CSV table of C-alpha atoms in Angstrom, one decimal:
chain,number,residue,atom,x,y,z
A,1,UNK,CA,98.0,116.2,-8.7
A,2,UNK,CA,96.8,115.1,-5.3
A,3,UNK,CA,99.1,115.9,-2.1
A,4,UNK,CA,99.7,112.0,-1.7
A,5,UNK,CA,101.4,112.1,-5.0
A,6,UNK,CA,103.3,115.4,-4.1
A,7,UNK,CA,104.6,114.2,-1.0
A,8,UNK,CA,105.5,110.6,-2.6
A,9,UNK,CA,107.6,112.6,-5.4
A,10,UNK,CA,109.8,114.4,-2.3
A,11,UNK,CA,110.3,110.9,-1.3
A,12,UNK,CA,107.6,110.6,1.8
A,13,UNK,CA,105.4,107.7,2.0
A,14,UNK,CA,101.8,108.6,2.2
A,15,UNK,CA,99.3,105.9,2.6
A,16,UNK,CA,96.4,108.3,3.0
A,17,UNK,CA,95.5,111.3,1.4
A,18,UNK,CA,96.9,114.1,3.6
A,19,UNK,CA,95.1,117.3,4.6
A,20,UNK,CA,96.4,120.6,4.2
A,21,UNK,CA,97.3,122.2,7.5
A,22,UNK,CA,96.4,125.6,6.0
A,23,UNK,CA,93.4,126.4,4.1
A,24,UNK,CA,94.8,128.7,1.6
A,25,UNK,CA,97.3,127.0,0.0
A,26,UNK,CA,98.3,123.1,-0.1
A,27,UNK,CA,100.4,122.7,3.2
A,28,UNK,CA,101.1,119.1,4.1
A,29,UNK,CA,103.0,117.6,7.1
A,30,UNK,CA,105.2,114.4,6.4
A,31,UNK,CA,107.1,112.5,9.3
A,32,UNK,CA,109.9,110.5,8.9
A,33,UNK,CA,112.1,108.8,11.3
A,34,UNK,CA,114.4,112.0,11.0
A,35,UNK,CA,111.6,114.3,12.0
A,36,UNK,CA,108.8,116.1,10.7
A,37,UNK,CA,108.7,118.1,7.5
A,38,UNK,CA,106.3,120.4,5.6
A,39,UNK,CA,105.9,120.2,1.8
A,40,UNK,CA,104.2,123.6,0.6
A,41,UNK,CA,103.5,125.3,-2.7
A,42,UNK,CA,105.7,128.2,-3.0
A,43,UNK,CA,106.9,131.0,-5.7
A,44,UNK,CA,106.8,130.4,-9.1
A,45,UNK,CA,109.0,129.9,-11.5
A,46,UNK,CA,112.1,128.1,-10.1
A,47,UNK,CA,114.3,131.5,-10.3
A,48,UNK,CA,112.2,132.9,-7.6
A,49,UNK,CA,111.8,129.7,-5.6
A,50,UNK,CA,115.6,129.3,-5.6
A,51,UNK,CA,115.9,133.2,-4.6
A,52,UNK,CA,113.3,132.8,-1.7
A,53,UNK,CA,115.0,129.5,-0.5
A,54,UNK,CA,118.6,131.8,-0.5
A,55,UNK,CA,116.9,134.3,1.3
A,56,UNK,CA,115.4,132.4,4.1
A,57,UNK,CA,118.6,130.5,4.5
A,58,UNK,CA,120.8,133.7,4.7
A,59,UNK,CA,118.1,135.0,7.6
A,60,UNK,CA,118.8,131.7,9.5
A,61,UNK,CA,122.5,132.1,9.0
A,62,UNK,CA,122.2,135.6,10.6
A,63,UNK,CA,120.7,133.9,13.5
A,64,UNK,CA,117.0,134.7,12.9
A,65,UNK,CA,114.4,132.1,13.5
A,66,UNK,CA,113.0,131.0,10.3
A,67,UNK,CA,111.9,128.2,8.6
A,68,UNK,CA,114.1,127.0,5.9
A,69,UNK,CA,114.1,124.3,3.1
A,70,UNK,CA,116.2,121.0,3.8
A,71,UNK,CA,118.7,119.3,1.8
A,72,UNK,CA,117.1,116.1,0.1
A,73,UNK,CA,117.7,113.4,-2.2
A,74,UNK,CA,115.2,114.8,-4.7
A,75,UNK,CA,115.0,118.5,-5.9
A,76,UNK,CA,114.0,121.0,-3.6
A,77,UNK,CA,112.4,122.8,-4.8
A,78,UNK,CA,110.5,120.9,-7.3
A,79,UNK,CA,108.4,121.6,-10.2
A,80,UNK,CA,105.2,119.6,-10.4
A,81,UNK,CA,102.4,120.1,-12.8
A,82,UNK,CA,103.3,123.5,-13.2
A,83,UNK,CA,103.5,124.7,-9.6
A,84,UNK,CA,106.5,125.0,-7.5
A,85,UNK,CA,106.9,123.0,-4.3
A,86,UNK,CA,109.6,123.1,-1.5
């Protein structure tokens, strides 16, 4: 699946195929009126993805500057074609 389709599944509209901002893994930037977001491949399976999200959220709650997943109207993380994205 291409990056445009992945962004669309998360509810972002991409007219053109986005280019990954990281050469070793698909990491795409999406801009919405509420800000800028990153959609990236993450740990598989879902259990590991959820554990990673819980860990980074606990770091942020402890005052450590870290990027954390945002609440969305779609599933986050999401399984797409056998890979996990957040």
